Coordinates of C-alpha atoms in Angstrom, one line a residue:
X1 CA 7.0 -18.2 -59.7
X2 CA 5.7 -18.2 -56.3
X3 CA 8.5 -17.7 -53.9
X4 CA 6.5 -18.1 -50.7
X5 CA 6.9 -21.8 -50.7
X6 CA 5.9 -23.9 -47.7
X7 CA 8.6 -26.3 -46.7
X8 CA 7.5 -29.8 -45.7
X9 CA 9.2 -31.2 -42.6
X10 CA 12.5 -32.8 -43.5
X11 CA 13.4 -36.3 -42.2
X12 CA 16.3 -36.7 -39.9
X13 CA 19.7 -36.5 -41.6
X14 CA 23.2 -37.4 -40.7
X15 CA 24.9 -34.7 -42.7
X16 CA 24.3 -31.0 -43.6
X17 CA 26.0 -31.1 -47.0
X18 CA 22.7 -31.1 -48.8
X19 CA 22.0 -27.5 -47.7
X20 CA 24.6 -26.1 -50.2
X21 CA 22.6 -27.5 -53.1
X22 CA 19.5 -25.3 -52.2
X23 CA 19.0 -22.5 -54.7
X24 CA 17.9 -20.0 -52.0
X25 CA 19.9 -18.6 -49.1
X26 CA 19.5 -21.2 -46.3
X27 CA 20.5 -21.6 -42.6
X28 CA 20.2 -24.7 -40.5
X29 CA 19.8 -23.6 -36.9
X30 CA 19.7 -25.3 -33.5
X31 CA 17.0 -23.1 -31.9
X32 CA 17.6 -24.5 -28.4
X33 CA 21.2 -23.4 -28.5
X34 CA 20.9 -20.4 -30.8
X35 CA 23.6 -22.0 -33.0
X36 CA 24.0 -22.0 -36.8
X37 CA 24.7 -25.7 -37.7
X38 CA 25.2 -25.0 -41.5
X39 CA 24.8 -22.3 -44.1
X40 CA 25.0 -22.5 -47.9
X41 CA 26.9 -20.3 -50.4
X42 CA 23.8 -18.3 -51.3
X43 CA 23.5 -17.3 -47.7
X44 CA 27.2 -16.2 -47.7
X45 CA 26.6 -14.1 -50.8
X46 CA 23.5 -12.5 -49.3
X47 CA 25.5 -10.9 -46.4
X48 CA 28.9 -10.7 -48.2
X49 CA 30.8 -13.4 -46.4
X50 CA 31.8 -17.0 -46.8
X51 CA 29.4 -19.7 -45.5
X52 CA 32.1 -21.4 -43.3
X53 CA 32.4 -18.3 -41.1
X54 CA 28.7 -18.5 -40.2
X55 CA 28.9 -22.1 -38.9
X56 CA 28.9 -22.5 -35.1
X57 CA 27.9 -18.8 -34.5
X58 CA 24.7 -17.6 -32.8
X59 CA 21.9 -17.0 -35.2
X60 CA 20.7 -14.0 -33.3
X61 CA 23.9 -12.2 -34.1
X62 CA 22.6 -11.9 -37.7
X63 CA 19.4 -10.3 -36.4
X64 CA 20.8 -8.3 -33.5
X65 CA 18.0 -5.7 -33.5
X66 CA 15.3 -8.3 -33.9
X67 CA 16.3 -10.9 -31.3
X68 CA 12.9 -11.2 -29.5
X69 CA 11.0 -11.5 -32.9
X70 CA 13.5 -14.1 -34.1
X71 CA 13.1 -16.3 -31.0
X72 CA 9.3 -16.0 -31.2
X73 CA 9.4 -16.9 -34.9
X74 CA 11.5 -20.0 -34.3
X75 CA 9.3 -21.0 -31.4
X76 CA 6.3 -20.6 -33.7
X77 CA 8.0 -22.8 -36.3
X78 CA 8.7 -25.6 -33.7
X79 CA 5.1 -25.3 -32.5
X80 CA 3.5 -25.4 -36.0
X81 CA 6.3 -27.3 -37.8
X82 CA 6.5 -24.4 -40.3
X83 CA 6.4 -20.6 -40.5
X84 CA 6.6 -17.6 -42.8
X85 CA 7.5 -14.0 -42.2
X86 CA 8.3 -10.7 -44.0
X87 CA 9.2 -8.9 -40.8
X88 CA 13.0 -9.4 -40.8
X89 CA 15.9 -7.5 -42.3
X90 CA 19.6 -8.5 -42.4
X91 CA 22.7 -6.4 -42.8
X92 CA 25.2 -6.9 -45.6
X93 CA 28.9 -6.6 -44.8
X94 CA 29.1 -3.4 -46.8
X95 CA 26.4 -1.8 -44.6
X96 CA 23.3 -1.9 -46.6
X97 CA 20.2 -3.8 -45.3
X98 CA 18.3 -6.6 -47.0
X99 CA 14.6 -6.8 -46.5
X100 CA 13.8 -10.5 -46.1
X101 CA 11.0 -13.0 -46.7
X102 CA 11.7 -16.1 -44.6
X103 CA 10.1 -19.5 -44.8
X104 CA 10.9 -21.9 -42.0
X105 CA 10.4 -25.6 -41.2
X106 CA 11.2 -27.9 -38.3
X107 CA 13.8 -30.5 -39.3
X108 CA 13.6 -34.0 -37.9
X109 CA 11.3 -35.6 -35.3
X110 CA 8.9 -33.8 -33.1
X111 CA 11.5 -33.5 -30.3
X112 CA 14.0 -31.9 -32.6
X113 CA 14.9 -28.3 -32.0
X114 CA 16.5 -27.8 -35.5
X115 CA 14.9 -25.3 -37.8
X116 CA 15.7 -24.7 -41.5
X117 CA 15.4 -21.1 -42.6
X118 CA 15.1 -20.1 -46.3
X119 CA 15.8 -16.4 -46.8
X120 CA 14.8 -14.3 -49.9
X121 CA 15.6 -10.7 -50.8
X122 CA 12.2 -9.2 -51.3
X123 CA 13.5 -6.6 -53.8
X124 CA 14.6 -9.4 -56.1
X125 CA 11.2 -11.2 -56.2
X126 CA 10.0 -11.1 -59.8
X127 CA 6.3 -11.4 -59.1
X128 CA 3.9 -9.6 -56.8
X129 CA 1.9 -11.7 -54.5
X130 CA -1.4 -11.3 -52.8
X131 CA -0.7 -10.2 -49.2
X132 CA -2.1 -13.4 -47.7
X133 CA -0.8 -15.9 -50.3
X134 CA 1.1 -17.8 -47.6
X135 CA -2.2 -19.0 -46.2
X136 CA -3.0 -20.6 -49.6
X137 CA -0.5 -23.3 -48.9
X138 CA -0.9 -23.4 -45.1
X139 CA -4.6 -24.0 -45.4
X140 CA -4.6 -26.4 -48.4
X141 CA -6.2 -24.4 -51.2
X142 CA -6.5 -21.0 -52.7
X143 CA -10.3 -21.1 -53.0
X144 CA -10.7 -21.9 -49.3
X145 CA -8.3 -19.0 -48.3
X146 CA -10.2 -16.5 -50.5
X147 CA -13.5 -17.5 -48.9
X148 CA -12.0 -16.9 -45.5
X149 CA -10.5 -13.6 -46.7
X150 CA -13.9 -12.5 -48.0
X151 CA -15.5 -13.4 -44.7
X152 CA -13.2 -11.0 -42.9
X153 CA -13.7 -8.3 -45.6
X154 CA -17.5 -8.6 -45.2
X155 CA -17.2 -8.4 -41.5
X156 CA -15.1 -5.2 -41.8
X157 CA -17.4 -3.6 -44.3
X158 CA -20.5 -4.4 -42.3
X159 CA -19.0 -2.9 -39.1
X160 CA -17.1 0.0 -40.7
X161 CA -19.0 2.7 -38.8
X162 CA -18.5 0.9 -35.5
X163 CA -14.8 0.2 -36.1
X164 CA -14.1 3.9 -36.7
X165 CA -16.4 5.2 -34.0
X166 CA -15.2 3.2 -30.9
X167 CA -12.3 4.2 -28.8
X168 CA -11.1 0.6 -28.2
X169 CA -8.5 -0.9 -30.5
X170 CA -9.9 -3.7 -32.7
X171 CA -8.1 -6.0 -35.1
X172 CA -8.8 -9.3 -36.7
X173 CA -6.5 -12.3 -37.2
X174 CA -6.8 -15.4 -39.2
X175 CA -6.2 -18.9 -38.0
X176 CA -2.4 -18.4 -38.5
X177 CA -2.5 -15.3 -36.4
X178 CA -2.0 -12.9 -39.4
X179 CA -3.7 -9.5 -39.3
X180 CA -6.7 -9.2 -41.5
X181 CA -7.9 -5.7 -40.4
X182 CA -7.4 -3.1 -37.7
X183 CA -9.4 0.0 -36.8
X184 CA -8.0 3.6 -36.4
X185 CA -7.9 3.3 -32.6
X186 CA -5.7 0.3 -32.9
X187 CA -3.4 2.2 -35.3
X188 CA -3.2 5.1 -32.8
X189 CA -2.4 3.0 -29.8
X190 CA 0.0 0.6 -31.5
X191 CA 1.8 3.2 -33.7
X192 CA 1.5 1.0 -36.8
X193 CA -0.4 1.9 -40.0
X194 CA -2.9 -0.7 -41.2
X195 CA -1.0 -1.4 -44.3
X196 CA 2.1 -2.2 -42.2
X197 CA 0.1 -4.7 -40.1
X198 CA -1.8 -6.5 -42.8
X199 CA -0.6 -10.1 -43.3
X200 CA 1.9 -10.0 -40.5
X201 CA 1.7 -12.3 -37.5
X202 CA 0.7 -9.8 -35.0
X203 CA 1.9 -11.8 -32.0
X204 CA 5.5 -11.2 -33.3
X205 CA 4.7 -7.5 -33.7
X206 CA 2.9 -6.4 -30.6
X207 CA 2.7 -9.3 -28.2
X208 CA 6.2 -11.0 -28.4
X209 CA 7.3 -10.2 -24.9
X210 CA 6.0 -9.7 -21.4
X211 CA 6.3 -6.3 -19.6
X212 CA 9.6 -7.4 -18.0
X213 CA 11.1 -8.2 -21.5
X214 CA 10.9 -12.0 -21.1
X215 CA 9.6 -13.8 -24.2
X216 CA 5.9 -14.6 -24.6
X217 CA 5.7 -18.1 -26.2
X218 CA 3.1 -18.3 -29.0
X219 CA 1.6 -21.4 -27.5
X220 CA 0.7 -19.5 -24.3
X221 CA -0.9 -16.6 -26.1
X222 CA -4.7 -16.3 -25.1
X223 CA -5.4 -14.7 -28.5
X224 CA -4.4 -17.9 -30.3
X225 CA -6.1 -20.0 -27.7
X226 CA -9.5 -18.3 -28.6
X227 CA -9.6 -19.9 -32.1
X228 CA -7.7 -23.0 -31.1
X229 CA -10.3 -23.8 -28.4
X230 CA -13.2 -22.0 -30.1
X231 CA -13.9 -20.0 -26.8
X232 CA -13.8 -16.4 -25.8
X233 CA -10.7 -15.3 -23.9
X234 CA -10.8 -12.3 -21.6
X235 CA -7.6 -11.0 -20.1
X236 CA -7.7 -8.3 -17.5
X237 CA -4.1 -7.1 -17.6
X238 CA -1.4 -7.8 -20.3
X239 CA 1.2 -5.9 -22.2
X240 CA 1.3 -4.7 -25.9
X241 CA 4.3 -3.2 -27.6
X242 CA 4.3 -0.2 -29.9
X243 CA 6.2 0.3 -33.1
X244 CA 8.6 2.7 -31.3
X245 CA 9.6 -0.1 -28.8
X246 CA 7.6 1.3 -25.9
X247 CA 4.9 -0.7 -24.3
X248 CA 1.6 -0.2 -22.4
X249 CA -0.7 -2.2 -20.3
X250 CA -3.9 -3.5 -21.9
X251 CA -7.0 -5.5 -21.2
X252 CA -8.6 -7.4 -24.1
X253 CA -11.1 -9.9 -25.3
X254 CA -10.3 -12.4 -28.0
X255 CA -13.5 -13.8 -29.7
X256 CA -13.2 -16.7 -32.2
X257 CA -14.8 -16.3 -35.7
X258 CA -16.5 -19.5 -36.8
X259 CA -17.1 -20.6 -40.4
X260 CA -19.5 -23.6 -40.7
X261 CA -18.7 -24.4 -37.1
X262 CA -14.9 -24.3 -37.6
X263 CA -12.7 -21.5 -36.1
X264 CA -11.1 -19.4 -38.9
X265 CA -9.7 -16.6 -36.8
X266 CA -10.5 -14.2 -34.0
X267 CA -11.5 -10.5 -33.4
X268 CA -9.5 -8.8 -30.6
X269 CA -10.9 -5.8 -28.8
X270 CA -8.3 -4.1 -26.5
X271 CA -8.1 -1.1 -24.4
X272 CA -5.1 0.9 -23.0
X273 CA -5.5 0.7 -19.2
X274 CA -2.6 3.0 -18.3
X275 CA -4.9 5.7 -17.0
X276 CA -6.9 3.2 -14.9
X277 CA -3.7 1.6 -13.4
X278 CA -2.3 5.1 -12.7
X279 CA -5.6 6.1 -11.1
X280 CA -5.5 2.9 -9.0
X281 CA -1.9 3.6 -8.0
X282 CA -2.7 7.1 -7.1
X283 CA -5.8 6.0 -5.2
X284 CA -3.7 3.4 -3.3
X285 CA -1.1 6.0 -2.5
X286 CA -3.8 8.3 -1.3
X287 CA -5.3 5.6 0.8
X288 CA -1.9 4.8 2.3
X289 CA -1.4 8.5 3.0
X290 CA -4.8 8.8 4.6
X291 CA -4.1 5.7 6.7
X292 CA -0.8 7.1 7.7
X293 CA -2.3 10.5 8.5
X294 CA -5.1 8.7 10.4
X295 CA -2.5 6.7 12.4
X296 CA -0.5 9.8 13.0
X297 CA -3.6 11.7 14.2
X298 CA -4.5 8.8 16.5
X299 CA -0.9 8.8 17.9
X300 CA -1.0 12.6 18.3
X301 CA -4.4 12.4 20.0
X302 CA -3.2 9.6 22.3
X303 CA -0.1 11.6 23.1
X304 CA -2.1 14.8 23.7
X305 CA -4.6 13.0 25.9
X306 CA -1.6 11.6 27.9
X307 CA -0.3 15.1 28.2
X308 CA -3.6 16.5 29.3
X309 CA -4.1 13.7 31.9
X310 CA -0.6 14.4 33.4
X311 CA -0.1 17.0 36.1
X312 CA 2.0 19.8 35.0
X313 CA 3.5 21.9 37.7
X314 CA 3.3 25.2 35.9
X315 CA 1.2 27.0 33.4
X316 CA 3.6 29.9 33.4
X317 CA 6.9 30.8 34.9
X318 CA 6.7 32.2 38.4
X319 CA 9.3 34.3 40.1
X320 CA 10.8 37.8 40.4
X321 CA 14.4 36.9 41.0
X322 CA 17.2 38.1 38.7
X323 CA 17.8 34.4 37.7
X324 CA 14.2 34.0 36.5
X325 CA 14.2 37.3 34.7
X326 CA 17.4 36.3 32.9
X327 CA 15.8 33.0 31.8
X328 CA 12.7 34.8 30.6
X329 CA 14.9 37.2 28.5
X330 CA 16.8 34.3 27.0
X331 CA 13.5 32.5 26.1
X332 CA 12.3 35.7 24.4
X333 CA 15.6 35.8 22.4
X334 CA 15.6 32.2 21.1
X335 CA 11.8 31.4 20.8
X336 CA 11.2 33.2 17.4
X337 CA 14.1 31.3 15.9
X338 CA 14.4 27.6 15.0
X339 CA 17.7 27.2 16.9
X340 CA 18.2 24.1 18.9
X341 CA 18.2 24.7 22.7
X342 CA 20.0 22.8 25.5
X343 CA 18.5 23.4 28.9
X344 CA 20.7 22.3 31.8
X345 CA 20.0 22.2 35.5
X346 CA 19.2 20.0 38.5
X347 CA 16.2 17.8 38.6
X348 CA 13.0 19.6 39.6
X349 CA 14.1 23.0 38.5
X350 CA 11.5 23.3 35.7
X351 CA 13.4 22.5 32.6
X352 CA 10.3 21.2 30.9
X353 CA 8.5 24.4 31.8
X354 CA 11.2 26.4 30.0
X355 CA 10.9 24.1 26.9
X356 CA 7.1 24.6 26.8
X357 CA 7.6 28.4 27.2
X358 CA 10.0 28.4 24.2
X359 CA 7.5 26.3 22.1
X360 CA 4.5 28.5 23.0
X361 CA 6.4 31.7 22.1
X362 CA 7.5 30.3 18.7
X363 CA 5.9 30.2 15.3
X364 CA 5.4 26.4 15.8
X365 CA 2.9 26.9 18.6
X366 CA 0.1 25.5 16.4
X367 CA 1.9 22.2 16.0
X368 CA 2.5 19.8 19.0
X369 CA 5.3 19.8 21.4
X370 CA 6.3 16.1 21.6
X371 CA 8.1 15.1 24.7
X372 CA 10.5 12.1 24.9
X373 CA 11.8 11.0 28.3
X374 CA 15.1 9.5 27.1
X375 CA 15.7 7.9 30.5
X376 CA 12.4 5.9 30.4
X377 CA 13.0 4.2 27.0
X378 CA 14.5 0.7 26.9
X379 CA 17.8 0.7 25.0
X380 CA 16.5 -1.8 22.3
X381 CA 13.5 0.5 21.6
X382 CA 15.2 3.8 21.3
X383 CA 15.4 3.7 17.5
X384 CA 11.7 2.6 17.1
X385 CA 10.5 5.2 19.6
X386 CA 12.4 8.0 17.8
X387 CA 11.9 7.1 14.2
X388 CA 9.1 4.5 14.2
X389 CA 9.0 1.1 12.5
X390 CA 7.1 -0.8 9.8
X391 CA 5.1 -4.0 10.3
X392 CA 7.4 -7.0 10.7
X393 CA 10.6 -4.9 11.3
X394 CA 11.3 -7.0 14.4
X395 CA 9.5 -9.4 16.7
X396 CA 6.4 -7.7 18.1
X397 CA 6.1 -5.2 15.3
X398 CA 2.6 -6.2 14.4
X399 CA 1.8 -2.9 12.7
X400 CA 3.4 0.3 11.4
X401 CA 4.3 2.8 14.1
X402 CA 4.9 6.5 13.8
X403 CA 8.0 7.7 15.7
X404 CA 8.3 10.8 17.8
X405 CA 10.2 12.7 15.2
X406 CA 7.4 12.1 12.7
X407 CA 4.8 13.1 15.2
X408 CA 6.7 16.4 15.9
X409 CA 6.9 17.3 12.2
X410 CA 6.3 21.0 11.9
X411 CA 6.5 21.4 15.7
X412 CA 9.0 20.9 18.5
X413 CA 10.6 17.7 19.9
X414 CA 11.6 18.0 23.6
X415 CA 14.3 15.4 24.5
X416 CA 14.2 15.3 28.3
X417 CA 17.2 13.7 30.0
X418 CA 19.1 13.6 26.6
X419 CA 22.2 12.5 28.4
X420 CA 20.6 9.0 28.8
X421 CA 20.7 8.3 25.0
X422 CA 23.0 5.3 24.4
X423 CA 26.3 6.2 22.6
X424 CA 25.5 3.9 19.7
X425 CA 22.3 5.8 18.9
X426 CA 23.7 9.3 19.3
X427 CA 25.1 9.2 15.7
X428 CA 21.7 8.5 14.3
X429 CA 20.2 11.3 16.3
X430 CA 23.0 13.6 15.0
X431 CA 22.1 12.7 11.4
X432 CA 18.5 13.6 11.9
X433 CA 19.4 16.9 13.5
X434 CA 21.8 17.7 10.6
X435 CA 19.7 16.5 7.6
X436 CA 16.2 16.5 9.0
X437 CA 15.8 13.0 7.4
X438 CA 15.4 9.5 8.8
X439 CA 14.2 6.0 8.0
X440 CA 11.7 4.0 10.0
X441 CA 13.2 0.8 11.4
X442 CA 12.9 -1.9 8.7
X443 CA 12.1 0.6 5.9
X444 CA 14.4 1.8 3.1
X445 CA 12.3 4.9 2.3
X446 CA 13.9 8.2 3.6
X447 CA 11.4 10.6 5.2
X448 CA 11.9 14.3 5.6
X449 CA 10.8 16.2 8.7
X450 CA 10.8 19.8 9.9
X451 CA 11.5 19.5 13.6
X452 CA 12.9 21.9 16.2
X453 CA 14.8 20.1 19.0
X454 CA 14.9 21.3 22.6
X455 CA 17.0 19.1 24.9
X456 CA 17.3 19.0 28.6
X457 CA 19.7 17.3 31.0
X458 CA 20.7 17.3 34.7
X459 CA 24.1 15.8 33.7
X460 CA 27.4 17.6 33.0
X461 CA 27.6 16.9 29.3
X462 CA 30.8 18.8 28.9
X463 CA 32.6 16.4 31.2
X464 CA 30.9 13.4 29.5
X465 CA 32.2 14.7 26.2
X466 CA 35.7 14.7 27.7
X467 CA 35.2 11.2 29.0
X468 CA 34.0 10.0 25.5
X469 CA 30.6 8.9 26.8
X470 CA 28.8 11.6 24.9
X471 CA 29.5 12.6 21.3
X472 CA 31.1 16.0 21.0
X473 CA 29.5 16.8 17.6
X474 CA 26.1 15.9 19.0
X475 CA 26.7 18.1 22.1
X476 CA 27.6 21.1 19.9
X477 CA 24.6 20.4 17.6
X478 CA 22.2 20.5 20.7
X479 CA 24.0 23.3 22.5
X480 CA 23.3 26.0 19.9
X481 CA 21.6 28.2 22.5
X482 CA 22.2 27.1 26.2
X483 CA 19.8 28.0 29.0
X484 CA 20.5 27.1 32.6
X485 CA 17.6 26.3 34.9
X486 CA 18.6 27.8 38.2
X487 CA 18.2 25.6 41.4
X488 CA 15.8 26.9 44.0
X489 CA 18.5 27.6 46.6
X490 CA 19.9 30.3 44.2
X491 CA 16.5 32.1 43.9
X492 CA 15.3 32.2 47.5
X493 CA 13.3 35.3 46.8
X494 CA 11.0 33.3 44.5
X495 CA 10.0 30.8 47.3
X496 CA 7.1 32.9 48.7
X497 CA 5.5 33.3 45.3
X498 CA 5.9 29.6 44.4
X499 CA 4.8 28.4 47.8
X500 CA 1.6 30.5 47.8
X501 CA 0.8 29.3 44.2
X502 CA 1.3 25.7 45.2
X503 CA -0.7 26.2 48.4
X504 CA -3.7 27.6 46.4
X505 CA -3.6 24.8 44.0
X506 CA -3.3 22.1 46.7
X507 CA -6.2 23.5 48.6
X508 CA -8.3 23.4 45.5
X509 CA -7.1 20.0 44.5
X510 CA -7.8 18.4 47.9
X511 CA -11.0 20.4 48.5
X512 CA -9.5 22.0 51.7
X513 CA -10.2 25.5 53.0
X514 CA -8.0 28.2 51.7
X515 CA -4.8 28.5 53.7
X516 CA -2.3 31.3 53.9
X517 CA 1.5 31.4 54.4
X518 CA 2.8 33.1 57.5
X519 CA 6.0 35.0 57.7
X520 CA 7.7 32.3 59.8
X521 CA 6.5 29.7 57.3
X522 CA 8.3 31.6 54.5
X523 CA 11.5 31.9 56.7
X524 CA 11.3 28.2 57.4
X525 CA 11.0 27.4 53.7
X526 CA 13.9 29.7 52.8
X527 CA 16.1 28.1 55.4
X528 CA 15.9 24.7 53.8
X529 CA 18.4 23.5 51.2
X530 CA 15.8 22.0 48.7
X531 CA 17.8 19.3 47.0
X532 CA 14.7 18.4 45.1
X533 CA 14.2 22.0 44.0
X534 CA 10.7 23.3 42.9
X535 CA 9.3 19.8 42.6
X536 CA 10.2 19.0 46.2
X537 CA 8.7 22.4 47.4
X538 CA 5.4 21.5 45.7
X539 CA 5.4 18.0 47.3
X540 CA 6.1 19.5 50.7
X541 CA 3.2 22.0 50.4
X542 CA 0.8 19.3 49.2
X543 CA 1.7 17.1 52.2
X544 CA 1.2 20.0 54.6
X545 CA -2.2 20.7 53.1
X546 CA -3.2 17.1 53.5
X547 CA -2.1 17.0 57.2
X548 CA -3.1 20.6 58.1
X549 CA -5.7 21.1 60.8
X550 CA -7.0 24.5 59.9
X551 CA -3.6 26.0 59.5
X552 CA -0.1 25.1 58.2
X553 CA 2.7 23.8 60.3
X554 CA 5.7 24.3 58.2
X555 CA 8.3 23.4 60.8
X556 CA 10.6 21.4 58.5
X557 CA 12.2 19.9 61.6
X558 CA 8.9 18.8 63.0
X559 CA 8.1 15.1 63.6
X560 CA 5.7 14.7 60.7
X561 CA 7.8 16.4 58.0
X562 CA 9.4 14.5 55.2
X563 CA 11.9 17.3 54.8
X564 CA 13.0 16.5 58.4
X565 CA 13.3 12.8 57.6
X566 CA 15.5 13.4 54.7
X567 CA 17.9 15.4 56.8
X568 CA 17.5 14.6 60.5
X569 CA 20.8 12.6 60.6
X570 CA 22.8 15.3 58.9
X571 CA 25.2 16.8 61.5
X572 CA 24.0 20.2 62.7
X573 CA 27.1 21.9 61.4
X574 CA 25.9 20.9 57.9
X575 CA 22.5 22.6 58.1
X576 CA 22.1 25.8 56.3
X577 CA 22.5 28.6 58.9
X578 CA 22.7 31.6 56.7
X579 CA 26.3 31.3 56.0
X580 CA 27.8 30.6 52.5
X581 CA 28.8 27.0 51.8
X582 CA 31.5 25.9 49.3
X583 CA 30.6 23.6 46.4
X584 CA 32.4 20.7 48.1
X585 CA 30.3 21.3 51.2
X586 CA 27.1 21.3 49.2
X587 CA 28.1 18.1 47.4
X588 CA 28.9 16.4 50.7
X589 CA 25.6 17.7 52.1
X590 CA 23.8 16.2 49.1
X591 CA 25.5 12.8 49.6
X592 CA 24.5 12.7 53.2
X593 CA 20.9 13.6 52.3
X594 CA 20.7 10.9 49.7
X595 CA 22.2 8.3 52.0
X596 CA 19.7 9.2 54.7
X597 CA 16.8 8.9 52.2
X598 CA 18.0 5.4 51.2
X599 CA 18.3 4.4 54.8
X600 CA 14.7 5.5 55.5
X601 CA 13.4 3.7 52.4
X602 CA 15.3 0.6 53.1
X603 CA 17.4 1.0 50.0
X604 CA 14.4 1.3 47.7
X605 CA 14.6 3.9 45.0
X606 CA 11.2 3.4 43.2
X607 CA 7.7 3.2 44.6
X608 CA 5.5 5.5 46.8
X609 CA 7.7 4.9 49.8
X610 CA 11.0 4.9 47.9
X611 CA 13.8 7.3 48.2
X612 CA 12.8 9.2 45.1
X613 CA 9.4 9.9 46.5
X614 CA 10.8 11.1 49.8
X615 CA 13.1 13.5 48.0
X616 CA 10.5 14.6 45.5
X617 CA 12.6 13.6 42.4
X618 CA 12.1 11.2 39.5
X619 CA 13.4 7.7 40.2
X620 CA 15.4 7.7 37.0
X621 CA 17.0 11.0 38.0
X622 CA 17.8 9.7 41.5
X623 CA 19.3 6.5 40.0
X624 CA 21.5 8.6 37.7
X625 CA 22.6 10.8 40.6
X626 CA 23.4 7.8 42.8
X627 CA 25.4 6.2 40.1
X628 CA 27.3 9.5 39.5
X629 CA 28.1 9.8 43.3
X630 CA 28.9 6.0 43.5
X631 CA 26.3 5.3 46.1
X632 CA 25.0 1.8 46.0
X633 CA 21.3 1.4 47.2
X634 CA 21.7 -2.3 48.0
X635 CA 24.1 -1.4 50.8
X636 CA 21.2 0.3 52.7
X637 CA 18.9 -2.5 51.9
X638 CA 21.1 -5.1 53.4
X639 CA 21.7 -2.9 56.4
X640 CA 18.0 -2.6 57.1
X641 CA 17.5 -6.3 56.7

């Protein structure tokens, strides 16, 4: 008795009562809806239940662990109108499993999605069958099948040495897609023994699903297409599944085997391309890293070139006053550590010089000191400037950009005028200071950095914390080690040293004969209030060198002096006369000085002839000071007009 019977397509029927008269366990299934339409009593006995309980239940529930294979098998049946498999098992209600042989047939017209399944217990089969007997009926004759079988056997014998020697996996399939042979490399890669693969439809074994788990329809399989179209199919990247359920990427070639001009199967040569894809991935990552490093180096180079082209007022700290000595001591204490430093003081007192001295005395001296002028960054660009952005993160982001934190990795970040950071961004800055982690704008990837932060401000952050305009937790995070940059009026004994240094530099810069300071020049300089501090002193010296006719004329009340112009309308009682002044008197003197500068400049703050240039301070610093003192430049503009 041959139990591997091919079922001819059954004509459309109006009732399913006939199924109970079949001698073998049978299921009528709507493949499109995964629904059992009918089951016979033999089917109920096979799994230890009654047939009525199976009706209107999902067929895949009977094959819970083989759902992809079952769907592929039913698709194959609908595609070919019939099918056969020995790959399935089903579980009896008492717990034991039944190894099955299943024959299938499409029921009804070509558009029908109904499939009849005949299930047999392989252990109860009374006769042994040849492993490819199913093809005897599928191909219309035992003699023809044996001739095809011998063709594959001859091919395997003739190429035995090659099959065992090559590293690629090789297997053969007949016109029904059943395995005819496989070499040792294929066994190793797939995890199946050759005797387990022989006679099985290999598409259902190793090629049933895509990498993402979605089903791979038989009609779309390039391996089948090779002998269906009698053409060689080469696939550069696909996915095979191992016996243990894991998968791996492959490339393969499916070559049709012809017998008297007719395709009778195919030989598939495949290769595991996991190492190649991993190498490509690593190479891509390396290229991206190189590109990132290249971009970072370009940014660092551009930044350093910018730093070199800028004029720095100091190469070292000058002075012999107790105030300067105290600053130098504090620099020596904090520089070897990684503690954050907050430098406070008026504009022009050399806060950046202190930051550079700390960096150069630290273990980070071989990495860059990256400076950010927080007052010069537009509010909308703060986050991008600090943390960088990726291409397309916002309008105008045409390429990736490295932020200042990333540029300063391993080095020091100097946040000048830190009080200008908008409140809504202070929290993000605090997070980076706490965790040393950030994300570029538009990117989900978290980047880690090792950055020491030195901040500087000419504002009273303590009072701003009380006014809720500056975050208290950020203030304490920045103010780990405070250093005050003392104004020039509190270190008058340093004026001769600074003035002579500036004088030497200015003479060299403007190619003028060397000039010397006289004692009366020094006294004149000491008598001045210096609201612009050291920066103003340098500007005054440079202007004097430019206008000097063989010697200096440092009469700050002279007609050509900017210093005079910034104070000429201050009442004489307010000029420094050697007597001490209260803080209120100094503040009032500063207000009068600022008003006079605005009057002279016509209410202009910026520009070469603006009030900031007259005072020797940064325009942004002057704007901040005017806002704090509630002085409106437009009042002076309208007055002049």
